[in-house]
mmCIF file of C-alpha atoms and ligand atoms in Angstrom:
data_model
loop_
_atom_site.group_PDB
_atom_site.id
_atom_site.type_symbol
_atom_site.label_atom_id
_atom_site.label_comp_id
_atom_site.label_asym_id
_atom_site.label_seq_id
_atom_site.Cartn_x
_atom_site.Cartn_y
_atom_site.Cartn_z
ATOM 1 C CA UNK A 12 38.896 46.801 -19.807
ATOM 2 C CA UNK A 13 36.567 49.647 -18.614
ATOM 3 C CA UNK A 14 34.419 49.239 -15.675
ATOM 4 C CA UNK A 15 30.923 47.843 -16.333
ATOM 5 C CA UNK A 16 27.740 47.514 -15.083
ATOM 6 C CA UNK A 17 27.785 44.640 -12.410
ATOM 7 C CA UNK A 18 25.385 41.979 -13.712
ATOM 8 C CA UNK A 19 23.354 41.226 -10.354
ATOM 9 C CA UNK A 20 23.143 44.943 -8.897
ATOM 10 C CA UNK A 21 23.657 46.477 -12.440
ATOM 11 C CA UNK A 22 25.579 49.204 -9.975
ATOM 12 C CA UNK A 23 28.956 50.971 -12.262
ATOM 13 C CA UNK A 24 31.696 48.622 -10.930
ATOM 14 C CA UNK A 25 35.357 50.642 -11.588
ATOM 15 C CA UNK A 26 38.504 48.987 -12.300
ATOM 16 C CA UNK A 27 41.830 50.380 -12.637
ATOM 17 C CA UNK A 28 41.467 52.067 -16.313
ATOM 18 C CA UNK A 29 38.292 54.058 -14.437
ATOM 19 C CA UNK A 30 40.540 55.069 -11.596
ATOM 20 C CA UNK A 31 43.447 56.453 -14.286
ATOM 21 C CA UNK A 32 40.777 58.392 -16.278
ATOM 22 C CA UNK A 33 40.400 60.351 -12.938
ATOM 23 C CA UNK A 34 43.845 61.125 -12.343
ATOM 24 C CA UNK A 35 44.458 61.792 -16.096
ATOM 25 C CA UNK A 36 41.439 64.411 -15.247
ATOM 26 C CA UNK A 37 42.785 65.403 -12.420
ATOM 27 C CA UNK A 38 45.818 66.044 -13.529
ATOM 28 C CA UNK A 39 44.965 67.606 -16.066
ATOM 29 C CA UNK A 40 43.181 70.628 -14.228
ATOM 30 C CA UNK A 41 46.013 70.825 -12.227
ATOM 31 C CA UNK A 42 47.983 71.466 -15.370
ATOM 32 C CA UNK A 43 45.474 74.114 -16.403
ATOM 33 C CA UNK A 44 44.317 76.169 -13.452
ATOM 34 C CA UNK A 45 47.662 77.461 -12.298
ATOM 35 C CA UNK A 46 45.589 80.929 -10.295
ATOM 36 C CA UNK A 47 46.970 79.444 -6.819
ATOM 37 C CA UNK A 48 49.642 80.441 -4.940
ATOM 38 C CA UNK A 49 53.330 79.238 -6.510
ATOM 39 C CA UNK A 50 51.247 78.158 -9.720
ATOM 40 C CA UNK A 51 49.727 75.183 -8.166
ATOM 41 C CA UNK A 52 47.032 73.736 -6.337
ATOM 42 C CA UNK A 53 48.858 70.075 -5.362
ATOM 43 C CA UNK A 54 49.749 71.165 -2.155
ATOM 44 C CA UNK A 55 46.201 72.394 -1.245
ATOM 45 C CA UNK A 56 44.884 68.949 -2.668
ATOM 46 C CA UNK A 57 47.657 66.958 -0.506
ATOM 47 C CA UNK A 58 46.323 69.097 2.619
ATOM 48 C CA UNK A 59 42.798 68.148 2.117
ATOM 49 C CA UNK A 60 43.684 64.187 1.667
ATOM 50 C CA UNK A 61 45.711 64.478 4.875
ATOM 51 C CA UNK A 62 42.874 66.343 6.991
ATOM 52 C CA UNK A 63 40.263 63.879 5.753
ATOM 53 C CA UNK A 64 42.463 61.555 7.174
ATOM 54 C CA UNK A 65 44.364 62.957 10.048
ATOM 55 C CA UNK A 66 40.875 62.870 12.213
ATOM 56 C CA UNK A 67 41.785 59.065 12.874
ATOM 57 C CA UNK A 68 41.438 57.651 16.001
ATOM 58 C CA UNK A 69 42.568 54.456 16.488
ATOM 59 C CA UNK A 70 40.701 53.433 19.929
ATOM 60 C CA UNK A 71 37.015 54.258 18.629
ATOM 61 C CA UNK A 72 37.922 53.673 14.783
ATOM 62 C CA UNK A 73 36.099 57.160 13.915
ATOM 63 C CA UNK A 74 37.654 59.935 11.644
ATOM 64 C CA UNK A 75 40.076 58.989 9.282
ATOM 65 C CA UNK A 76 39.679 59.593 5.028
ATOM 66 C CA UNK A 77 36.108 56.682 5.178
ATOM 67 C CA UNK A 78 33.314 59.403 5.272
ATOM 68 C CA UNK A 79 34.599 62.957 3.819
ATOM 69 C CA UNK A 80 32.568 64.337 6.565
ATOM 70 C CA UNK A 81 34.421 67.454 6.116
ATOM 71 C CA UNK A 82 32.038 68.431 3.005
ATOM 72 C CA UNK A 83 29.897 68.984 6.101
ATOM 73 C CA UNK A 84 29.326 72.175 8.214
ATOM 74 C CA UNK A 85 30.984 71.365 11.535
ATOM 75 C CA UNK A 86 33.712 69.857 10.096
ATOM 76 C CA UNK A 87 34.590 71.819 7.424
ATOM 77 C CA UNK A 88 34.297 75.195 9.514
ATOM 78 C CA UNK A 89 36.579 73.629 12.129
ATOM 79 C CA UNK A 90 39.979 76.242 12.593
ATOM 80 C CA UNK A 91 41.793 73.688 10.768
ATOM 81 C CA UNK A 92 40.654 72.924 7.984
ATOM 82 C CA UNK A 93 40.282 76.776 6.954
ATOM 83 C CA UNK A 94 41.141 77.496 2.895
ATOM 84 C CA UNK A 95 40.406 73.567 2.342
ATOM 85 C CA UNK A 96 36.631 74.738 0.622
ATOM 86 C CA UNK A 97 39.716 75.631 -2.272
ATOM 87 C CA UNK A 98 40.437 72.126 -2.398
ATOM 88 C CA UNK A 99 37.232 70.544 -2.447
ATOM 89 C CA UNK A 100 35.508 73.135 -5.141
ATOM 90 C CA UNK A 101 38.707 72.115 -7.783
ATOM 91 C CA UNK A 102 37.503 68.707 -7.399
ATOM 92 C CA UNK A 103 34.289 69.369 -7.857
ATOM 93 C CA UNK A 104 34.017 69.176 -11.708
ATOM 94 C CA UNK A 105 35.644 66.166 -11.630
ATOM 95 C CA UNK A 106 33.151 64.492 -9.263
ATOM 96 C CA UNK A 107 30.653 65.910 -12.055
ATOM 97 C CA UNK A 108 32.832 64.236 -14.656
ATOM 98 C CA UNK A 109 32.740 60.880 -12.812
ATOM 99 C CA UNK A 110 29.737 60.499 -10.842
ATOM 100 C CA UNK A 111 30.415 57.058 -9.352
ATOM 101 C CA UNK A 112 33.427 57.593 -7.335
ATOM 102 C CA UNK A 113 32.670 58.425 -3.830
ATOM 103 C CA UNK A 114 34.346 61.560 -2.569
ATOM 104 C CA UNK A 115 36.137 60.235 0.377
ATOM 105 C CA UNK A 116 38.201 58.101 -2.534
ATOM 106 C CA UNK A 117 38.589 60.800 -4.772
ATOM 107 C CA UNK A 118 39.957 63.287 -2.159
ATOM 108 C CA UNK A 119 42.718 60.344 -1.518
ATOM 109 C CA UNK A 120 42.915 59.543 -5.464
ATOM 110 C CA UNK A 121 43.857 64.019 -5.596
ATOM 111 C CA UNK A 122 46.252 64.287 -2.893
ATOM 112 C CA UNK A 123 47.938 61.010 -4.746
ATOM 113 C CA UNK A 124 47.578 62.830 -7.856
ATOM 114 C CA UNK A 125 49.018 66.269 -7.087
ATOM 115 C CA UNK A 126 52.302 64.090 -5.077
ATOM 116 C CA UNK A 127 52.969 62.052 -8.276
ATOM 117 C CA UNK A 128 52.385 65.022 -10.458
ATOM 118 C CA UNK A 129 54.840 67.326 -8.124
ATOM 119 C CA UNK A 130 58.098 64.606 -8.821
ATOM 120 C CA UNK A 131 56.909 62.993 -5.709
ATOM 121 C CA UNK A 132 57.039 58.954 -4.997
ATOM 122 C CA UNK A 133 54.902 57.027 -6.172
ATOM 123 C CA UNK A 134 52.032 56.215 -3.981
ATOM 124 C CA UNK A 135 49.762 52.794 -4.352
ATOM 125 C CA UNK A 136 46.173 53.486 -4.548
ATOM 126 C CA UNK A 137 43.178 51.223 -2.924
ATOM 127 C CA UNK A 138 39.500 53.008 -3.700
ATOM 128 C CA UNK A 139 37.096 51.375 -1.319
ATOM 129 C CA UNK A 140 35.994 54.118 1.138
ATOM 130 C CA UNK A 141 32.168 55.352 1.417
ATOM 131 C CA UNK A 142 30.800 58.514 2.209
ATOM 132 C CA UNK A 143 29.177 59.099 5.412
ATOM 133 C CA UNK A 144 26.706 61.270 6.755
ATOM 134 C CA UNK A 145 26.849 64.456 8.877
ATOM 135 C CA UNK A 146 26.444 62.358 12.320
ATOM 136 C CA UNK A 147 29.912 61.105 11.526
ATOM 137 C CA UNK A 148 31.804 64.127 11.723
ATOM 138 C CA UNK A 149 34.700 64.396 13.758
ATOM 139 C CA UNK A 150 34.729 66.966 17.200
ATOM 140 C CA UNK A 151 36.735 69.699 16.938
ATOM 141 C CA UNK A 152 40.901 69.198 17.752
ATOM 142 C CA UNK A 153 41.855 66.122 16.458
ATOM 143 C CA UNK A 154 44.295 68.073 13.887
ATOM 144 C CA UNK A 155 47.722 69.075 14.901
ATOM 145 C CA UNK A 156 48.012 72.700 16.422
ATOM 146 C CA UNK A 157 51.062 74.615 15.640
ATOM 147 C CA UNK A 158 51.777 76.427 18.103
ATOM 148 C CA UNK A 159 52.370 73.524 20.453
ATOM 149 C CA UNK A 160 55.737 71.393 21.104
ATOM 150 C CA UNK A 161 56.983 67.621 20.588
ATOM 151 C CA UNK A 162 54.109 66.183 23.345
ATOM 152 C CA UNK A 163 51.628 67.383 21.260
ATOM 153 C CA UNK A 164 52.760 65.963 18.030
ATOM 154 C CA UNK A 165 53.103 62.880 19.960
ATOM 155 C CA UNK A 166 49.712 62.596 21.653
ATOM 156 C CA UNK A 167 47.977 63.848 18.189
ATOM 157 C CA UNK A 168 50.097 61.212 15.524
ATOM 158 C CA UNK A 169 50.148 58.731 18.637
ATOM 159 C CA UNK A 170 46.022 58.968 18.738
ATOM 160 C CA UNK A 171 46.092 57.693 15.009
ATOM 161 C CA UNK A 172 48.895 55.005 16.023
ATOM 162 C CA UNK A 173 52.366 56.412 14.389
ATOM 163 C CA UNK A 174 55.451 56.405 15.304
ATOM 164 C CA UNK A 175 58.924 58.888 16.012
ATOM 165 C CA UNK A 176 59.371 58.031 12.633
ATOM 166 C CA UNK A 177 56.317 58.379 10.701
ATOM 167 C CA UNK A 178 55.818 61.545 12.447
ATOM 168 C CA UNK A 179 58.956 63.063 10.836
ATOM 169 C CA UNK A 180 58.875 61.229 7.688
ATOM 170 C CA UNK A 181 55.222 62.662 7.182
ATOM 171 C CA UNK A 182 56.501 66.303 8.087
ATOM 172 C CA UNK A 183 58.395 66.353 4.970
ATOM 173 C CA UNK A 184 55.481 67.602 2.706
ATOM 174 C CA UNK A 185 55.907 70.867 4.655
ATOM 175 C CA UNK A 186 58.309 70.846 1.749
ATOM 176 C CA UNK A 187 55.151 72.236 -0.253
ATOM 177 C CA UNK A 188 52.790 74.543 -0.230
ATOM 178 C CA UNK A 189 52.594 77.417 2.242
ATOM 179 C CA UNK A 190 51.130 79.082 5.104
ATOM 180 C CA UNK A 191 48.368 82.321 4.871
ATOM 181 C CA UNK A 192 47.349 84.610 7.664
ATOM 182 C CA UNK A 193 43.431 84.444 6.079
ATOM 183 C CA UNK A 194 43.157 80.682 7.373
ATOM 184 C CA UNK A 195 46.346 79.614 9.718
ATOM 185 C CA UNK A 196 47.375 82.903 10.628
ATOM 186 C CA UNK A 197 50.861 81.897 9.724
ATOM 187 C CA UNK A 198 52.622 83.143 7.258
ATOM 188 C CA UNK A 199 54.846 81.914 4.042
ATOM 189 C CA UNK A 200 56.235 78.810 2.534
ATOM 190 C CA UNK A 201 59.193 76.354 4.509
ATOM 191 C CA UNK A 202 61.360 75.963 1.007
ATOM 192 C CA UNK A 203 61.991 77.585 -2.075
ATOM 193 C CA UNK A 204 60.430 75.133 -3.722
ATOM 194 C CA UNK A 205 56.345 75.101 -2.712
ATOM 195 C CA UNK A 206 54.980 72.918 -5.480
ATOM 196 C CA UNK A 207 57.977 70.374 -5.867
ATOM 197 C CA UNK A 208 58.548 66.967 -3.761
ATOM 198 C CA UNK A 209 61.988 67.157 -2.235
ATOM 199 C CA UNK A 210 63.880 66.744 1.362
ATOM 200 C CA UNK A 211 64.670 70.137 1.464
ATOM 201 C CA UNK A 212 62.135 70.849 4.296
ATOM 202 C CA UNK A 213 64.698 68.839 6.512
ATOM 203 C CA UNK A 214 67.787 70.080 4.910
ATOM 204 C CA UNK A 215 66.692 73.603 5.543
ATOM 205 C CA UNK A 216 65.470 72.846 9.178
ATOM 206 C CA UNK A 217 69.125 71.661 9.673
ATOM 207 C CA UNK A 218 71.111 73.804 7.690
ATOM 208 C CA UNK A 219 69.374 77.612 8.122
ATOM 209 C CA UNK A 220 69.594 79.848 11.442
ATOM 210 C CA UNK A 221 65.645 80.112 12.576
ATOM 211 C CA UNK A 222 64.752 82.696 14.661
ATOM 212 C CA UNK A 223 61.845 84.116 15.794
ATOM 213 C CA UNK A 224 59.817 86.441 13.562
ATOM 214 C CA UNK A 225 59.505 89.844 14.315
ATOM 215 C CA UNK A 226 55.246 90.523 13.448
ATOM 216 C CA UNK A 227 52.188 90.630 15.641
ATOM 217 C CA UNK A 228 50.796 87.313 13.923
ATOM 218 C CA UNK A 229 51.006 83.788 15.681
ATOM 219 C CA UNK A 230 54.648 82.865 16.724
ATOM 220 C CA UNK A 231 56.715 81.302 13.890
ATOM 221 C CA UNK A 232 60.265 81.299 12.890
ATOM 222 C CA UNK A 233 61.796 82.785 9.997
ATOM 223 C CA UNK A 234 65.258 82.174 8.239
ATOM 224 C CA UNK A 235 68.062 84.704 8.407
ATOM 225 C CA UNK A 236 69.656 84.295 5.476
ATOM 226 C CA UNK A 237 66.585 85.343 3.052
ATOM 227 C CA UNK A 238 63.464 85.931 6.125
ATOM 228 C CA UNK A 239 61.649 84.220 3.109
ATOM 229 C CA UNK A 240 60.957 81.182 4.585
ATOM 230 C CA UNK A 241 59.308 79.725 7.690
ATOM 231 C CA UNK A 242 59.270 76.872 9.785
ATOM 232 C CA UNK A 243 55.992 76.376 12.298
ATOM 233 C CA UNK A 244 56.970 75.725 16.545
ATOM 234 C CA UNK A 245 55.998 71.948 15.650
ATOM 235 C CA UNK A 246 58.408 72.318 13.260
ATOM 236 C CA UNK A 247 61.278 72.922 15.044
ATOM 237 C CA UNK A 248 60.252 70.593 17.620
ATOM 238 C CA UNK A 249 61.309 68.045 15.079
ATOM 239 C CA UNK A 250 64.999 69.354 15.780
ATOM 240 C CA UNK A 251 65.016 70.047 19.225
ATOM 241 C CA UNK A 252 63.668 66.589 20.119
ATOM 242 C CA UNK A 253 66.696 64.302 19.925
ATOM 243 C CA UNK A 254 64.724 61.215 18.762
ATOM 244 C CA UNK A 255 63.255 63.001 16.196
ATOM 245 C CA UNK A 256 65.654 64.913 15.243
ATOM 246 C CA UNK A 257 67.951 61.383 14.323
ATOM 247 C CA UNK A 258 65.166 60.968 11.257
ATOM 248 C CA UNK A 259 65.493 65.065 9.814
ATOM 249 C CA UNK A 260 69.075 64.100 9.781
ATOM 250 C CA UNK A 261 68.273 60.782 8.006
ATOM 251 C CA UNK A 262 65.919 62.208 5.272
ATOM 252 C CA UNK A 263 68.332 65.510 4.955
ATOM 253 C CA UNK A 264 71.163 63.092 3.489
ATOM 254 C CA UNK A 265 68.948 60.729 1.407
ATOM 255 C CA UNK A 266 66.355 62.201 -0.707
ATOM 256 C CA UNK A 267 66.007 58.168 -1.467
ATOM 257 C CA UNK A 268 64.830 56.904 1.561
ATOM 258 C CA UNK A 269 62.611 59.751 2.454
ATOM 259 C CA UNK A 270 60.749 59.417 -0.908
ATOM 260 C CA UNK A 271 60.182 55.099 0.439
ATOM 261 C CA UNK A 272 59.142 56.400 4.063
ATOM 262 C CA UNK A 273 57.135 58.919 2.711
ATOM 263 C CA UNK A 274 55.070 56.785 0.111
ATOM 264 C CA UNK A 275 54.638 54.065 3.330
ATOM 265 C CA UNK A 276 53.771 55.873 6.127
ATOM 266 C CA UNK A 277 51.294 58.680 3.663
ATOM 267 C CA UNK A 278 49.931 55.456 2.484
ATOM 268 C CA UNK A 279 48.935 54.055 5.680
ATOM 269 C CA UNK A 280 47.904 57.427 6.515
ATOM 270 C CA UNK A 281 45.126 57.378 3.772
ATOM 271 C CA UNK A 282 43.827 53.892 4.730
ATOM 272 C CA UNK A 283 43.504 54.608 8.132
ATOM 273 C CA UNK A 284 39.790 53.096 9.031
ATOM 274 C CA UNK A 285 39.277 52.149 5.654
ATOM 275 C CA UNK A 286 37.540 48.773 5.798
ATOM 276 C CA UNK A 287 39.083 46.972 2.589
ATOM 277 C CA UNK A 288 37.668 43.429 1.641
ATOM 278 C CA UNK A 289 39.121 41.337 4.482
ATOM 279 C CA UNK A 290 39.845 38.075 1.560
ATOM 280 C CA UNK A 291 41.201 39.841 -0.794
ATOM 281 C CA UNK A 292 42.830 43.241 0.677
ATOM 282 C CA UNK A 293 42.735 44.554 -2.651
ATOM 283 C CA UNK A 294 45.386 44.788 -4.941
ATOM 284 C CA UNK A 295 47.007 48.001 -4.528
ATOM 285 C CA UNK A 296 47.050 49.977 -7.993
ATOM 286 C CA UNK A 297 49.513 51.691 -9.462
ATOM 287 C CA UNK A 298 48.307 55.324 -11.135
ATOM 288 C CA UNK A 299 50.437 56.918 -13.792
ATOM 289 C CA UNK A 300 51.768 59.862 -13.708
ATOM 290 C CA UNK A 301 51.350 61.921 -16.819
ATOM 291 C CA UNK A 302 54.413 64.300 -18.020
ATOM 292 C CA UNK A 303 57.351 63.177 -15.498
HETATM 293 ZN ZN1 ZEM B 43 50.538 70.870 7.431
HETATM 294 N N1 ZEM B 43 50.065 72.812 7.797
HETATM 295 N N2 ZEM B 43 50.677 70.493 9.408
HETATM 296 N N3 ZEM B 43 50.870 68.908 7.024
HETATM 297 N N4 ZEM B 43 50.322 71.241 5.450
HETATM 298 C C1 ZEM B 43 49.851 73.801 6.863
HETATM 299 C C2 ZEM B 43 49.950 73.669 5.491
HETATM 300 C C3 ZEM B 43 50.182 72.483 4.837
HETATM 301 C C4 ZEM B 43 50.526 71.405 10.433
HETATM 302 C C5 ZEM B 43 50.009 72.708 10.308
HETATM 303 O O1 ZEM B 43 49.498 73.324 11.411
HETATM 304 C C6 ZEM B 43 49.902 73.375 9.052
HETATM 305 C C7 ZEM B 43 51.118 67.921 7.942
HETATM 306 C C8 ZEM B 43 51.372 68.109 9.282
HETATM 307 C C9 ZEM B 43 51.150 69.324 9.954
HETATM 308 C C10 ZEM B 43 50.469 70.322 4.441
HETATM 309 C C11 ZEM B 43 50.581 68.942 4.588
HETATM 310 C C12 ZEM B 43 50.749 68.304 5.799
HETATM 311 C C13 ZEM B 43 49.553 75.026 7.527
HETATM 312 C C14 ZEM B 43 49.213 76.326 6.813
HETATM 313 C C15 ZEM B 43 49.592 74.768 8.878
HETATM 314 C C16 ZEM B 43 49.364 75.810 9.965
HETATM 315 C C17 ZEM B 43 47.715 76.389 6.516
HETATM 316 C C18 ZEM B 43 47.339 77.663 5.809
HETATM 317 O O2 ZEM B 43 47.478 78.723 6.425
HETATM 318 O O3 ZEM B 43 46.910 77.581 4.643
HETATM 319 C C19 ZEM B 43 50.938 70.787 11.683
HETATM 320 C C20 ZEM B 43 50.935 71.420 13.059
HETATM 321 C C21 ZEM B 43 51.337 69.523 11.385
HETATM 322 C C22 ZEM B 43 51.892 68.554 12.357
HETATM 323 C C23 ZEM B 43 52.999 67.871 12.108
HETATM 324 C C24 ZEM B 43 51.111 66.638 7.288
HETATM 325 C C25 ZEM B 43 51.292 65.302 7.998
HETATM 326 C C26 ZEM B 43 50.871 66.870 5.954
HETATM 327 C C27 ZEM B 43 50.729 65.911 4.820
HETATM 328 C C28 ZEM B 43 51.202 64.682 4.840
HETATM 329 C C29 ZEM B 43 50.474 71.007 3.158
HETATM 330 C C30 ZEM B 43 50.683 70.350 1.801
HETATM 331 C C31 ZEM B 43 50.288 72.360 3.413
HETATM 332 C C32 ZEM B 43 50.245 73.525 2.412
HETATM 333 C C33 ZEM B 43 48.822 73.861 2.029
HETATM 334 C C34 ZEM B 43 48.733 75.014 1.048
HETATM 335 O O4 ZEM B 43 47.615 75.513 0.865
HETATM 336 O O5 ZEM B 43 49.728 75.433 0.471
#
């Protein structure tokens, strides 16, 4: 059942069973080393699986998860991807562990991995993607900024070829995880619930008063009831754009249908550029999740 030696090249070939072993690992460490944050690095693992991947751009066909450029100097000192050198050493035992997996797959394979293993949907995996050298690193900016307004989301998620709706439904793993003034500058986590998959990042962006918090950091919004919580400017552009704001109110009432948009459009997120065999498109696989 194992992967074997492929009889003409005599190359490891993986098959699913190989794949599982490196979730089960994964998992695993995410289990054990609980010294981040809320008690969990998933949502630093999701981040670095979305970065990797949210360099797309569809004109050119550069960026985008096929290359893991960011284990390179420009790219991994860009603004953005700040704190992500967290995400890559966890990984790095397992890539010791399991020698034959490329990173750009594993990085995807992780932020899979810390989703299912935080409740979240389940997520179909296709391994496939090669690692590149430093000449394919991305310039600087292709990432979302912050600070900037419904135009930019659009231009940025537009560049990689998504939608009103896939921009919003991918917003909702703000529902994990948590800003820090040593790599953003922001500050704090958008629910009371950092290292679980829910819809409360919409509920709360509909339900709580924001207003503007009070500090000499980068401007961000804070909630009045507990001034716990925090929502980013591109945040709130999600409700003070009408035709976005029709999906938060969506994926507020149905934790259901969020979980479905959220599994397609972070799928097609992770396989953007990712040349799969053109006959057989691979099979998407299914990974287990371990205790849930
Ligand atoms: Zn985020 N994100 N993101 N994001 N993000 C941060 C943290 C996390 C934006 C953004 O500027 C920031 C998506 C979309 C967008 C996660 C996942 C996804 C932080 C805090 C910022 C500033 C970084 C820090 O200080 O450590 C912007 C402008 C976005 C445009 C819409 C998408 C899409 C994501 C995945 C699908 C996650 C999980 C975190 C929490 C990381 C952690 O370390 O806790």
């Amino acid at each position: 059942l194992s992967g074997s030696a492929s009889e003409t090249t005599g190359v490891f070939v993986p098959k699913q069973e190989d794949y599982q072993k490196v979730y089960n690992e994964i998992a695993a460490l995410l289990q054990d080393k609980d010294d981040y944050d809320d008690g969990s690095y998933g949502p630093v693992l999701v981040r670095l699986a979305w970065h990797a991947s949210g360099t797309y751009d569809k004109e050119t066909g550069t960026g985008g998860s096929n290359g893991a450029t960011m284990r390179f100097q420009p790219e991994g000192d860009h603004g953005a991807n700040a704190g992500l050198v967290t995400a890559r050493d966890f990984l790095a035992p397992v890539k010791a562990k399991f020698p034959w997996i490329t990173y750009s797959d594993l990085w995807i394979l992780a932020g899979i991995c810390a989703i299912q293993e935080m409740q979240g949907p389940t997520i179909p995996y296709r391994p496939g993607r090669m690692d590149k050298d430093i000449a394919a690193c991305t310039p600087d900016g292709r990432l979302p900024d912050a600070s900037q307004g419904n135009k930019h989301l659009r231009g940025i998620f537009g560049r990689m070829g998504f939608n009103d709706q896939e921009i919003v439904a991918l917003s909702g793993a703000h529902a994990l995880g948590r800003c820090h003034t040593d790599r953003s500058g922001f500050d704090g986590p958008w629910t009371f619930s950092p290292t679980v998959v829910t819809n409360e990042y919409y509920k709360l962006l509909l339900n709580e008063k924001w207003n503007w918090k009070k500090w000499n950091g980068p401007k961000q919004y804070e909630d009045k009831t507990t001034k716990t919580l925090m929502m980013l400017p591109t945040d709130m552009a999600l409700v003070s754009d009408k035709a976005f704001k029709q999906w938060v109110d969506k994926y507020a009432k149905d934790e259901a249908l969020f979980f479905k948009d959220f599994a397609a459009v972070i799928t097609k997120l992770f396989e953007l550029g990712v040349p799969f065999d053109e006959t057989t498109q691979q099979t998407p696989m299914t990974l287990k999740p371990t205790a849930n």
